[in-house]
mmCIF file of C-alpha atoms and ligand atoms in Angstrom:
data_model
loop_
_atom_site.group_PDB
_atom_site.id
_atom_site.type_symbol
_atom_site.label_atom_id
_atom_site.label_comp_id
_atom_site.label_asym_id
_atom_site.label_seq_id
_atom_site.Cartn_x
_atom_site.Cartn_y
_atom_site.Cartn_z
ATOM 1 C CA MET A 1 -28.357 -11.757 46.355
ATOM 2 C CA GLU A 2 -26.423 -8.673 45.267
ATOM 3 C CA GLN A 3 -26.357 -8.121 41.460
ATOM 4 C CA VAL A 4 -22.894 -8.869 40.055
ATOM 5 C CA THR A 5 -21.758 -6.388 37.395
ATOM 6 C CA ARG A 6 -18.845 -6.021 35.002
ATOM 7 C CA ALA A 7 -17.751 -2.986 37.063
ATOM 8 C CA TRP A 8 -16.715 -5.392 39.827
ATOM 9 C CA PHE A 9 -13.898 -6.620 37.622
ATOM 10 C CA ASP A 10 -12.270 -3.189 37.672
ATOM 11 C CA GLU A 11 -12.592 -3.081 41.453
ATOM 12 C CA VAL A 12 -11.566 -6.525 42.670
ATOM 13 C CA VAL A 13 -9.726 -8.438 39.918
ATOM 14 C CA VAL A 14 -6.079 -7.998 38.927
ATOM 15 C CA PRO A 15 -6.285 -6.299 35.523
ATOM 16 C CA THR A 16 -4.391 -8.900 33.462
ATOM 17 C CA TYR A 17 -7.318 -8.828 31.008
ATOM 18 C CA ASN A 18 -9.841 -6.275 29.808
ATOM 19 C CA PRO A 19 -12.966 -8.418 29.469
ATOM 20 C CA ALA A 20 -16.006 -7.622 27.307
ATOM 21 C CA PRO A 21 -18.763 -5.405 28.756
ATOM 22 C CA PHE A 22 -21.209 -8.331 29.111
ATOM 23 C CA ILE A 23 -20.965 -11.349 31.431
ATOM 24 C CA PRO A 24 -21.973 -14.758 30.077
ATOM 25 C CA VAL A 25 -23.968 -16.783 32.573
ATOM 26 C CA ARG A 26 -24.858 -19.984 30.724
ATOM 27 C CA GLY A 27 -24.070 -21.933 27.594
ATOM 28 C CA SER A 28 -25.345 -24.803 25.490
ATOM 29 C CA GLY A 29 -23.741 -26.164 22.329
ATOM 30 C CA SER A 30 -22.199 -23.211 20.499
ATOM 31 C CA ARG A 31 -24.482 -20.650 22.152
ATOM 32 C CA LEU A 32 -23.968 -18.472 25.216
ATOM 33 C CA TRP A 33 -26.340 -16.160 27.049
ATOM 34 C CA ASP A 34 -25.372 -13.121 29.103
ATOM 35 C CA GLN A 35 -26.895 -11.619 32.250
ATOM 36 C CA ALA A 36 -29.524 -9.812 30.162
ATOM 37 C CA ASP A 37 -30.365 -13.134 28.455
ATOM 38 C CA ARG A 38 -28.871 -11.871 25.195
ATOM 39 C CA GLU A 39 -27.780 -14.753 22.949
ATOM 40 C CA TYR A 40 -24.352 -15.119 21.316
ATOM 41 C CA ILE A 41 -23.127 -17.656 18.790
ATOM 42 C CA ASP A 42 -19.724 -18.823 20.032
ATOM 43 C CA LEU A 43 -17.181 -19.290 17.247
ATOM 44 C CA ALA A 44 -14.299 -18.643 19.669
ATOM 45 C CA GLY A 45 -14.781 -21.786 21.741
ATOM 46 C CA GLY A 46 -13.138 -20.292 24.813
ATOM 47 C CA ILE A 47 -9.972 -20.012 22.646
ATOM 48 C CA ALA A 48 -10.015 -23.547 21.245
ATOM 49 C CA VAL A 49 -11.014 -25.056 24.612
ATOM 50 C CA ASN A 50 -14.735 -25.900 24.348
ATOM 51 C CA ALA A 51 -14.156 -28.452 21.585
ATOM 52 C CA LEU A 52 -17.517 -30.113 22.225
ATOM 53 C CA GLY A 53 -19.434 -26.903 22.882
ATOM 54 C CA HIS A 54 -20.807 -25.745 26.206
ATOM 55 C CA CYS A 55 -22.176 -28.186 28.760
ATOM 56 C CA HIS A 56 -22.017 -31.253 26.505
ATOM 57 C CA PRO A 57 -24.372 -33.782 28.158
ATOM 58 C CA ALA A 58 -21.783 -36.594 28.204
ATOM 59 C CA LEU A 59 -19.180 -34.344 29.856
ATOM 60 C CA VAL A 60 -21.748 -33.100 32.364
ATOM 61 C CA ALA A 61 -22.729 -36.691 33.182
ATOM 62 C CA THR A 62 -19.096 -37.680 33.747
ATOM 63 C CA LEU A 63 -18.472 -34.570 35.847
ATOM 64 C CA ILE A 64 -21.453 -35.324 38.078
ATOM 65 C CA ALA A 65 -20.641 -39.029 38.403
ATOM 66 C CA GLN A 66 -16.968 -38.378 39.233
ATOM 67 C CA GLY A 67 -17.945 -35.453 41.468
ATOM 68 C CA GLN A 68 -20.002 -37.823 43.572
ATOM 69 C CA THR A 69 -17.172 -40.373 43.681
ATOM 70 C CA LEU A 70 -13.678 -38.886 44.110
ATOM 71 C CA TRP A 71 -12.263 -35.426 43.380
ATOM 72 C CA HIS A 72 -8.712 -35.370 44.617
ATOM 73 C CA VAL A 73 -6.087 -37.569 46.169
ATOM 74 C CA SER A 74 -2.436 -36.704 46.675
ATOM 75 C CA ASN A 75 0.245 -37.888 44.278
ATOM 76 C CA TRP A 76 1.245 -40.341 46.955
ATOM 77 C CA MET A 77 -1.553 -42.386 45.332
ATOM 78 C CA THR A 78 -2.554 -42.754 41.718
ATOM 79 C CA ASN A 79 -6.164 -42.929 40.538
ATOM 80 C CA GLU A 80 -8.235 -44.769 37.935
ATOM 81 C CA PRO A 81 -9.339 -41.791 35.760
ATOM 82 C CA ALA A 82 -5.706 -40.618 35.364
ATOM 83 C CA LEU A 83 -4.507 -44.106 34.458
ATOM 84 C CA ARG A 84 -7.335 -44.560 31.950
ATOM 85 C CA LEU A 85 -6.613 -41.195 30.323
ATOM 86 C CA ALA A 86 -2.867 -41.876 30.116
ATOM 87 C CA ARG A 87 -3.578 -45.235 28.469
ATOM 88 C CA LYS A 88 -5.846 -43.584 25.882
ATOM 89 C CA LEU A 89 -3.289 -40.872 25.030
ATOM 90 C CA VAL A 90 -0.444 -43.339 24.754
ATOM 91 C CA ASN A 91 -2.440 -45.796 22.629
ATOM 92 C CA ALA A 92 -3.442 -43.055 20.194
ATOM 93 C CA THR A 93 -0.042 -41.332 19.742
ATOM 94 C CA PHE A 94 3.737 -41.739 19.319
ATOM 95 C CA ALA A 95 4.141 -41.473 23.088
ATOM 96 C CA ASP A 96 4.814 -44.122 25.726
ATOM 97 C CA ARG A 97 4.057 -42.028 28.799
ATOM 98 C CA ALA A 98 2.021 -39.026 29.934
ATOM 99 C CA PHE A 99 2.641 -36.378 32.610
ATOM 100 C CA PHE A 100 -0.496 -34.553 33.767
ATOM 101 C CA CYS A 101 -0.721 -30.925 34.848
ATOM 102 C CA ASN A 102 -3.293 -28.145 34.767
ATOM 103 C CA SER A 103 -2.570 -25.876 31.810
ATOM 104 C CA GLY A 104 -0.692 -25.445 28.570
ATOM 105 C CA ALA A 105 2.029 -23.389 30.220
ATOM 106 C CA GLU A 106 2.636 -26.113 32.779
ATOM 107 C CA ALA A 107 2.784 -28.783 30.080
ATOM 108 C CA ASN A 108 5.420 -26.728 28.247
ATOM 109 C CA GLU A 109 7.287 -25.927 31.463
ATOM 110 C CA ALA A 110 7.511 -29.691 32.042
ATOM 111 C CA ALA A 111 8.630 -30.276 28.447
ATOM 112 C CA PHE A 112 11.404 -27.672 28.624
ATOM 113 C CA LYS A 113 12.638 -28.933 31.978
ATOM 114 C CA LEU A 114 12.555 -32.491 30.651
ATOM 115 C CA ALA A 115 14.599 -31.550 27.571
ATOM 116 C CA ARG A 116 17.189 -29.752 29.676
ATOM 117 C CA ARG A 117 17.432 -32.600 32.215
ATOM 118 C CA TYR A 118 17.559 -35.289 29.519
ATOM 119 C CA ALA A 119 20.461 -33.529 27.780
ATOM 120 C CA HIS A 120 22.173 -32.876 31.105
ATOM 121 C CA ASP A 121 21.939 -36.492 32.229
ATOM 122 C CA LYS A 122 22.739 -38.029 28.863
ATOM 123 C CA PHE A 123 25.312 -35.639 27.362
ATOM 124 C CA GLY A 124 26.593 -33.475 30.261
ATOM 125 C CA PRO A 125 26.049 -29.844 31.273
ATOM 126 C CA GLY A 126 27.069 -28.135 27.978
ATOM 127 C CA LYS A 127 23.990 -29.160 25.977
ATOM 128 C CA ASP A 128 21.418 -26.626 27.128
ATOM 129 C CA GLN A 129 20.326 -24.463 24.202
ATOM 130 C CA ILE A 130 16.623 -24.322 23.342
ATOM 131 C CA ILE A 131 15.707 -23.117 19.864
ATOM 132 C CA ALA A 132 12.235 -21.609 19.402
ATOM 133 C CA PHE A 133 10.536 -19.356 16.847
ATOM 134 C CA TYR A 134 9.440 -15.727 16.609
ATOM 135 C CA GLN A 135 5.712 -15.223 17.196
ATOM 136 C CA GLY A 136 5.520 -18.606 18.909
ATOM 137 C CA PHE A 137 3.429 -18.787 22.063
ATOM 138 C CA HIS A 138 4.027 -21.316 24.823
ATOM 139 C CA GLY A 139 2.353 -19.885 27.953
ATOM 140 C CA ARG A 140 2.922 -17.295 30.665
ATOM 141 C CA THR A 141 5.249 -18.836 33.223
ATOM 142 C CA PHE A 142 8.677 -17.192 33.166
ATOM 143 C CA PHE A 143 10.366 -20.071 31.326
ATOM 144 C CA THR A 144 7.537 -20.387 28.784
ATOM 145 C CA VAL A 145 7.312 -16.652 27.988
ATOM 146 C CA THR A 146 11.075 -16.652 27.583
ATOM 147 C CA VAL A 147 10.876 -19.503 25.077
ATOM 148 C CA GLY A 148 7.862 -17.839 23.404
ATOM 149 C CA GLY A 149 8.802 -15.572 20.544
ATOM 150 C CA GLN A 150 7.450 -12.240 21.773
ATOM 151 C CA ALA A 151 9.841 -10.234 23.910
ATOM 152 C CA SER A 152 6.995 -7.961 25.078
ATOM 153 C CA TYR A 153 5.660 -10.901 27.131
ATOM 154 C CA SER A 154 8.994 -11.726 28.770
ATOM 155 C CA ASP A 155 10.695 -8.337 29.217
ATOM 156 C CA GLY A 156 10.540 -6.455 32.492
ATOM 157 C CA PHE A 157 10.702 -9.369 34.921
ATOM 158 C CA GLY A 158 14.424 -9.375 35.585
ATOM 159 C CA PRO A 159 16.958 -11.932 34.358
ATOM 160 C CA LYS A 160 15.476 -14.555 32.051
ATOM 161 C CA PRO A 161 16.390 -18.219 31.819
ATOM 162 C CA GLY A 162 19.379 -18.324 29.474
ATOM 163 C CA GLN A 163 20.316 -20.225 26.333
ATOM 164 C CA VAL A 164 17.061 -19.631 24.462
ATOM 165 C CA LEU A 165 17.494 -18.727 20.783
ATOM 166 C CA HIS A 166 14.710 -17.446 18.531
ATOM 167 C CA LEU A 167 14.665 -17.960 14.770
ATOM 168 C CA PRO A 168 12.210 -17.119 11.996
ATOM 169 C CA TYR A 169 9.447 -19.733 11.619
ATOM 170 C CA ASN A 170 9.473 -21.830 8.429
ATOM 171 C CA ASP A 171 13.070 -20.810 7.589
ATOM 172 C CA ILE A 172 15.084 -23.992 7.011
ATOM 173 C CA ALA A 173 18.350 -22.186 6.211
ATOM 174 C CA ALA A 174 18.245 -20.161 9.448
ATOM 175 C CA LEU A 175 17.715 -23.307 11.508
ATOM 176 C CA ARG A 176 20.413 -25.250 9.671
ATOM 177 C CA GLU A 177 22.806 -22.376 10.380
ATOM 178 C CA ALA A 178 21.949 -22.036 14.082
ATOM 179 C CA ILE A 179 21.430 -25.576 15.366
ATOM 180 C CA SER A 180 24.441 -27.328 16.871
ATOM 181 C CA ASP A 181 25.388 -30.079 19.292
ATOM 182 C CA ARG A 182 24.794 -27.512 22.040
ATOM 183 C CA THR A 183 21.062 -27.548 21.158
ATOM 184 C CA CYS A 184 19.013 -29.721 23.512
ATOM 185 C CA ALA A 185 15.599 -29.035 22.004
ATOM 186 C CA VAL A 186 13.737 -27.341 19.196
ATOM 187 C CA VAL A 187 10.252 -26.177 20.221
ATOM 188 C CA MET A 188 7.508 -25.291 17.797
ATOM 189 C CA GLU A 189 3.786 -25.109 17.207
ATOM 190 C CA PRO A 190 2.688 -27.109 14.142
ATOM 191 C CA LEU A 191 0.536 -24.079 13.334
ATOM 192 C CA GLN A 192 1.230 -20.844 15.184
ATOM 193 C CA GLY A 193 -2.065 -19.930 16.859
ATOM 194 C CA GLU A 194 -1.599 -16.761 18.898
ATOM 195 C CA GLY A 195 1.091 -15.623 16.456
ATOM 196 C CA GLY A 196 -1.422 -15.203 13.619
ATOM 197 C CA VAL A 197 -2.828 -18.635 12.629
ATOM 198 C CA LEU A 198 0.255 -19.399 10.568
ATOM 199 C CA PRO A 199 0.618 -23.022 9.391
ATOM 200 C CA VAL A 200 3.981 -24.758 9.356
ATOM 201 C CA ASP A 201 5.470 -25.547 5.969
ATOM 202 C CA PRO A 202 5.563 -29.390 5.860
ATOM 203 C CA ALA A 203 9.063 -29.243 4.343
ATOM 204 C CA PHE A 204 10.153 -27.145 7.334
ATOM 205 C CA ALA A 205 8.654 -29.640 9.763
ATOM 206 C CA LYS A 206 10.574 -32.467 8.066
ATOM 207 C CA ALA A 207 13.800 -30.440 8.127
ATOM 208 C CA VAL A 208 13.331 -29.673 11.835
ATOM 209 C CA ARG A 209 12.952 -33.387 12.559
ATOM 210 C CA GLU A 210 16.075 -34.258 10.524
ATOM 211 C CA LEU A 211 18.209 -31.523 12.082
ATOM 212 C CA CYS A 212 17.084 -32.530 15.581
ATOM 213 C CA ASP A 213 18.114 -36.131 14.864
ATOM 214 C CA GLN A 214 21.446 -35.001 13.436
ATOM 215 C CA HIS A 215 22.268 -33.005 16.593
ATOM 216 C CA GLN A 216 20.599 -35.272 19.152
ATOM 217 C CA ALA A 217 18.155 -32.530 20.112
ATOM 218 C CA LEU A 218 14.591 -33.274 21.156
ATOM 219 C CA LEU A 219 11.735 -32.069 18.987
ATOM 220 C CA ILE A 220 9.032 -30.605 21.222
ATOM 221 C CA LEU A 221 5.719 -29.932 19.498
ATOM 222 C CA ASP A 222 3.456 -27.516 21.329
ATOM 223 C CA GLU A 223 -0.004 -28.787 20.380
ATOM 224 C CA VAL A 224 -1.785 -26.960 23.181
ATOM 225 C CA GLN A 225 -3.957 -25.168 20.596
ATOM 226 C CA THR A 226 -3.699 -27.507 17.572
ATOM 227 C CA GLY A 227 -4.233 -30.774 19.445
ATOM 228 C CA MET A 228 -7.349 -32.798 20.216
ATOM 229 C CA GLY A 229 -8.951 -32.706 16.801
ATOM 230 C CA ARG A 230 -8.619 -28.993 16.115
ATOM 231 C CA THR A 231 -6.947 -29.404 12.697
ATOM 232 C CA GLY A 232 -8.950 -32.460 11.641
ATOM 233 C CA SER A 233 -6.629 -35.142 13.000
ATOM 234 C CA LEU A 234 -6.229 -36.032 16.665
ATOM 235 C CA PHE A 235 -2.928 -34.130 16.723
ATOM 236 C CA ALA A 236 -1.565 -31.911 13.946
ATOM 237 C CA TYR A 237 1.754 -33.814 13.714
ATOM 238 C CA MET A 238 -0.173 -36.778 12.320
ATOM 239 C CA ASP A 239 -0.580 -34.924 9.004
ATOM 240 C CA LEU A 240 3.044 -33.801 8.787
ATOM 241 C CA GLY A 241 4.778 -37.153 8.332
ATOM 242 C CA ILE A 242 6.945 -36.622 11.420
ATOM 243 C CA GLU A 243 6.795 -37.612 15.082
ATOM 244 C CA PRO A 244 7.956 -35.456 17.964
ATOM 245 C CA ASP A 245 9.909 -36.626 21.035
ATOM 246 C CA VAL A 246 7.716 -34.574 23.317
ATOM 247 C CA LEU A 247 4.209 -33.217 22.723
ATOM 248 C CA THR A 248 2.230 -30.854 24.900
ATOM 249 C CA THR A 249 -1.547 -30.634 24.951
ATOM 250 C CA ALA A 250 -4.042 -28.725 27.086
ATOM 251 C CA LYS A 251 -6.828 -26.358 25.916
ATOM 252 C CA ALA A 252 -9.347 -28.835 24.387
ATOM 253 C CA LEU A 253 -7.996 -31.845 26.306
ATOM 254 C CA GLY A 254 -10.575 -31.455 29.066
ATOM 255 C CA GLY A 255 -13.342 -30.037 26.877
ATOM 256 C CA GLY A 256 -13.414 -27.091 29.296
ATOM 257 C CA MET A 257 -11.978 -28.708 32.436
ATOM 258 C CA PRO A 258 -8.534 -27.290 33.253
ATOM 259 C CA ILE A 259 -6.036 -30.017 32.401
ATOM 260 C CA GLY A 260 -2.761 -30.266 30.479
ATOM 261 C CA ALA A 261 -0.463 -33.112 29.568
ATOM 262 C CA MET A 262 3.054 -33.684 28.337
ATOM 263 C CA LEU A 263 3.495 -36.827 26.265
ATOM 264 C CA THR A 264 6.893 -38.385 25.622
ATOM 265 C CA ARG A 265 8.845 -41.535 24.864
ATOM 266 C CA ASP A 266 9.927 -43.957 27.526
ATOM 267 C CA ASP A 267 13.669 -43.187 27.548
ATOM 268 C CA MET A 268 13.062 -39.446 27.935
ATOM 269 C CA ALA A 269 10.382 -39.977 30.570
ATOM 270 C CA GLN A 270 12.927 -41.844 32.709
ATOM 271 C CA VAL A 271 14.732 -38.612 33.640
ATOM 272 C CA PHE A 272 11.656 -37.447 35.586
ATOM 273 C CA GLN A 273 12.268 -39.781 38.515
ATOM 274 C CA PRO A 274 10.429 -39.135 41.817
ATOM 275 C CA GLY A 275 11.392 -35.715 43.187
ATOM 276 C CA VAL A 276 12.542 -34.174 39.898
ATOM 277 C CA HIS A 277 9.228 -32.590 38.868
ATOM 278 C CA GLY A 278 5.604 -32.532 40.029
ATOM 279 C CA THR A 279 2.357 -30.681 40.685
ATOM 280 C CA THR A 280 -0.326 -31.005 43.374
ATOM 281 C CA PHE A 281 -3.391 -30.975 41.128
ATOM 282 C CA GLY A 282 -1.862 -32.695 38.079
ATOM 283 C CA GLY A 283 -3.735 -35.883 37.215
ATOM 284 C CA ASN A 284 -6.606 -35.239 39.610
ATOM 285 C CA PRO A 285 -9.520 -37.671 39.126
ATOM 286 C CA LEU A 286 -12.136 -34.997 38.386
ATOM 287 C CA ALA A 287 -10.265 -33.389 35.470
ATOM 288 C CA CYS A 288 -9.000 -36.729 34.148
ATOM 289 C CA ALA A 289 -12.458 -38.315 34.164
ATOM 290 C CA VAL A 290 -13.963 -35.468 32.129
ATOM 291 C CA ALA A 291 -10.940 -35.445 29.795
ATOM 292 C CA GLY A 292 -11.358 -39.199 29.301
ATOM 293 C CA THR A 293 -14.920 -38.720 28.076
ATOM 294 C CA ALA A 294 -13.874 -35.749 25.902
ATOM 295 C CA PHE A 295 -11.088 -37.889 24.434
ATOM 296 C CA ASP A 296 -13.486 -40.671 23.423
ATOM 297 C CA LEU A 297 -15.841 -38.200 21.744
ATOM 298 C CA ILE A 298 -13.060 -36.347 19.884
ATOM 299 C CA ASN A 299 -10.943 -39.342 18.853
ATOM 300 C CA ASP A 300 -13.722 -40.524 16.581
ATOM 301 C CA PRO A 301 -13.268 -40.719 12.790
ATOM 302 C CA SER A 302 -16.657 -39.188 12.051
ATOM 303 C CA LEU A 303 -16.096 -36.222 14.389
ATOM 304 C CA LEU A 304 -12.637 -35.646 12.871
ATOM 305 C CA ALA A 305 -13.996 -35.883 9.319
ATOM 306 C CA GLY A 306 -16.638 -33.351 10.368
ATOM 307 C CA VAL A 307 -13.868 -30.876 11.262
ATOM 308 C CA VAL A 308 -12.570 -30.985 7.675
ATOM 309 C CA GLU A 309 -16.109 -30.530 6.376
ATOM 310 C CA ARG A 310 -16.658 -27.508 8.628
ATOM 311 C CA GLU A 311 -13.389 -25.920 7.485
ATOM 312 C CA ALA A 312 -14.914 -25.844 3.998
ATOM 313 C CA TRP A 313 -18.056 -24.120 5.362
ATOM 314 C CA PHE A 314 -15.865 -21.384 6.823
ATOM 315 C CA ARG A 315 -13.728 -20.942 3.729
ATOM 316 C CA GLU A 316 -16.782 -20.629 1.519
ATOM 317 C CA ALA A 317 -18.621 -18.190 3.789
ATOM 318 C CA LEU A 318 -15.514 -16.046 4.352
ATOM 319 C CA ALA A 319 -14.849 -15.922 0.597
ATOM 320 C CA GLN A 320 -18.419 -14.723 0.075
ATOM 321 C CA ILE A 321 -18.091 -12.027 2.724
ATOM 322 C CA ASN A 322 -14.766 -10.985 1.247
ATOM 323 C CA ALA A 323 -16.215 -10.782 -2.276
ATOM 324 C CA GLN A 324 -18.525 -8.137 -0.871
ATOM 325 C CA TYR A 325 -16.172 -6.189 1.417
ATOM 326 C CA GLN A 326 -12.578 -6.992 0.286
ATOM 327 C CA CYS A 327 -11.175 -6.748 3.794
ATOM 328 C CA PHE A 328 -9.219 -10.052 3.880
ATOM 329 C CA SER A 329 -5.996 -10.644 1.986
ATOM 330 C CA GLN A 330 -5.997 -14.362 2.803
ATOM 331 C CA VAL A 331 -7.848 -17.022 4.776
ATOM 332 C CA ARG A 332 -5.419 -19.507 6.339
ATOM 333 C CA GLY A 333 -5.200 -22.187 8.994
ATOM 334 C CA LYS A 334 -6.339 -25.765 9.177
ATOM 335 C CA GLY A 335 -9.476 -27.549 10.279
ATOM 336 C CA LEU A 336 -11.319 -25.359 12.764
ATOM 337 C CA LEU A 337 -8.411 -23.052 13.529
ATOM 338 C CA ILE A 338 -8.974 -20.417 10.888
ATOM 339 C CA GLY A 339 -7.477 -16.973 10.433
ATOM 340 C CA ALA A 340 -8.894 -14.281 8.182
ATOM 341 C CA VAL A 341 -5.901 -12.035 7.505
ATOM 342 C CA LEU A 342 -6.912 -8.392 7.169
ATOM 343 C CA THR A 343 -5.796 -6.294 4.211
ATOM 344 C CA GLU A 344 -3.240 -3.564 4.796
ATOM 345 C CA ALA A 345 -5.953 -0.921 5.267
ATOM 346 C CA TRP A 346 -7.171 -2.816 8.344
ATOM 347 C CA HIS A 347 -3.808 -3.756 9.857
ATOM 348 C CA GLY A 348 -3.764 -3.410 13.625
ATOM 349 C CA LYS A 349 -7.560 -3.275 13.700
ATOM 350 C CA ALA A 350 -8.623 -6.907 14.174
ATOM 351 C CA LYS A 351 -10.144 -6.001 17.541
ATOM 352 C CA LEU A 352 -12.658 -3.692 15.788
ATOM 353 C CA PHE A 353 -14.100 -6.757 14.020
ATOM 354 C CA VAL A 354 -14.280 -8.756 17.248
ATOM 355 C CA ASP A 355 -16.054 -5.913 19.066
ATOM 356 C CA ALA A 356 -18.527 -5.379 16.216
ATOM 357 C CA ALA A 357 -19.190 -9.130 16.134
ATOM 358 C CA ALA A 358 -19.967 -9.178 19.856
ATOM 359 C CA GLU A 359 -22.421 -6.330 19.323
ATOM 360 C CA ALA A 360 -24.069 -8.431 16.615
ATOM 361 C CA GLY A 361 -24.260 -11.441 18.966
ATOM 362 C CA LEU A 362 -21.185 -13.373 17.841
ATOM 363 C CA LEU A 363 -18.019 -14.371 19.691
ATOM 364 C CA ILE A 364 -14.787 -14.561 17.680
ATOM 365 C CA LEU A 365 -11.100 -13.889 18.411
ATOM 366 C CA VAL A 366 -8.091 -11.980 17.219
ATOM 367 C CA ALA A 367 -4.655 -13.508 16.638
ATOM 368 C CA GLY A 368 -2.443 -10.450 16.862
ATOM 369 C CA GLY A 369 -3.577 -7.147 15.382
ATOM 370 C CA ASN A 370 -4.037 -8.271 11.780
ATOM 371 C CA VAL A 371 -5.907 -11.571 11.960
ATOM 372 C CA VAL A 372 -9.495 -12.416 12.893
ATOM 373 C CA ARG A 373 -9.492 -15.938 14.322
ATOM 374 C CA PHE A 374 -12.183 -18.616 14.528
ATOM 375 C CA ALA A 375 -11.720 -21.609 16.871
ATOM 376 C CA PRO A 376 -15.256 -22.970 17.350
ATOM 377 C CA ALA A 377 -16.514 -26.217 18.798
ATOM 378 C CA LEU A 378 -15.668 -29.187 16.582
ATOM 379 C CA ASN A 379 -19.318 -30.285 16.658
ATOM 380 C CA LEU A 380 -20.676 -26.879 15.590
ATOM 381 C CA SER A 381 -24.048 -27.389 13.891
ATOM 382 C CA ARG A 382 -24.891 -26.018 10.457
ATOM 383 C CA GLU A 383 -27.616 -23.863 11.993
ATOM 384 C CA GLU A 384 -25.253 -22.389 14.602
ATOM 385 C CA PHE A 385 -22.695 -21.749 11.854
ATOM 386 C CA ASP A 386 -25.189 -20.071 9.493
ATOM 387 C CA THR A 387 -26.562 -17.857 12.245
ATOM 388 C CA GLY A 388 -23.030 -16.963 13.348
ATOM 389 C CA MET A 389 -21.804 -16.122 9.857
ATOM 390 C CA ALA A 390 -24.873 -13.982 9.130
ATOM 391 C CA ARG A 391 -23.943 -12.019 12.249
ATOM 392 C CA PHE A 392 -20.312 -11.843 11.140
ATOM 393 C CA SER A 393 -21.353 -10.453 7.771
ATOM 394 C CA GLU A 394 -23.422 -7.814 9.577
ATOM 395 C CA ALA A 395 -20.431 -6.951 11.804
ATOM 396 C CA VAL A 396 -18.034 -6.655 8.855
ATOM 397 C CA ALA A 397 -20.521 -4.388 7.069
ATOM 398 C CA LYS A 398 -20.631 -2.115 10.117
ATOM 399 C CA VAL A 399 -16.845 -1.964 10.496
ATOM 400 C CA VAL A 400 -16.301 -1.267 6.806
ATOM 401 C CA ALA A 401 -18.980 1.446 6.876
ATOM 402 C CA GLY A 402 -17.021 3.019 9.745
HETATM 403 C C1 PLP B 501 -2.812 -21.264 24.955
HETATM 404 C C2 PLP B 501 -1.481 -21.792 24.603
HETATM 405 C C3 PLP B 501 -0.516 -22.076 25.600
HETATM 406 C C4 PLP B 501 -0.737 -21.727 27.050
HETATM 407 O O1 PLP B 501 -1.740 -22.480 27.635
HETATM 408 P P1 PLP B 501 -2.327 -22.007 29.073
HETATM 409 O O2 PLP B 501 -3.332 -23.064 29.397
HETATM 410 O O3 PLP B 501 -2.920 -20.645 28.862
HETATM 411 O O4 PLP B 501 -1.201 -21.965 30.011
HETATM 412 C C5 PLP B 501 0.664 -22.646 25.208
HETATM 413 N N1 PLP B 501 0.921 -22.938 23.910
HETATM 414 C C6 PLP B 501 0.020 -22.684 22.928
HETATM 415 C C7 PLP B 501 0.348 -23.046 21.529
HETATM 416 C C8 PLP B 501 -1.197 -22.095 23.243
HETATM 417 O O5 PLP B 501 -2.074 -21.807 22.261
#
């Protein structure tokens, strides 16, 4: 067989990304190996996707069993894995019903369409404004980039969907001022991931819920990154003392299988009658079976308690590294979604740390130009962590030395 190389990417793949020079070929737990059999500790988790590490034996077993049984049927029929997964999600959350799709963007697209249609059917055509927040990220479809709070992702594609208003995150006064009976939904992440690992102020979350109730607007929580155990509870809203009307989840939901879901209450779900919305692959048995096994492993008190414990490992190790190199102004985030905010001297240079880490055999992430982000597997072992942080320390030393 012909040797595949990284150069192929520049020849035959649309350049939406600029991937690393090496190509991973296999993984196990929180370790990956590239074509040259070089080992990497993975503290990026495929961007908060591989919540149980690579090739978890229980997920592999489910994948094989379902793969030998039934992969796909049309939506003209339902299937057992999808029904089981919906039941699990509904039993564990505020929601009464689930809509399955294939990604975070699709889950949010469904949520935004649902909010618009619910307001349209219930209150008439004038209630169509969606309020969202600067630096928020909701996916790459045209509606979701428009609602996302970074114009650079939505500009240059012609006319955008209208009636989307952006406000500063965590600013109660600005929201109080802007929200009105024209607002059909307020959309937010309970901790902005891509926007810099910025947690919500619990008082802001409460105010958002109250103002939504006051103006009969739906509260949509985008938990695509924060959901499925990432912050130490099954979903981040569970620690905020509020409940949303709509919640979106994807990334870790399938433990690496592409799947997304929108969860909502019964009365809102009723506006998505047959013909109003849909997707060919959404709720396919293969993805839902694997997600069902991932759900059982993640929705486990001892795994969730372990996330809180591991957050402390990170905070301690990062404080030690910072005592030596003084390159972080703050470490923030929750559970295993952690951002090391770079000091002014290093602003715009987060990628340097990620590249140096990869050279040292460690995979980490940026969140914007000023934050180094960690989103590892929730079952990361102490040995994997220690090895990874030793490599991070080495990488930081190299960057700081220039
Ligand atoms: C990653 C992400 C999305 C988009 O998910 P895709 O699966 O890439 O479409 C949406 N919202 C948040 C908060 C995310 O982190």
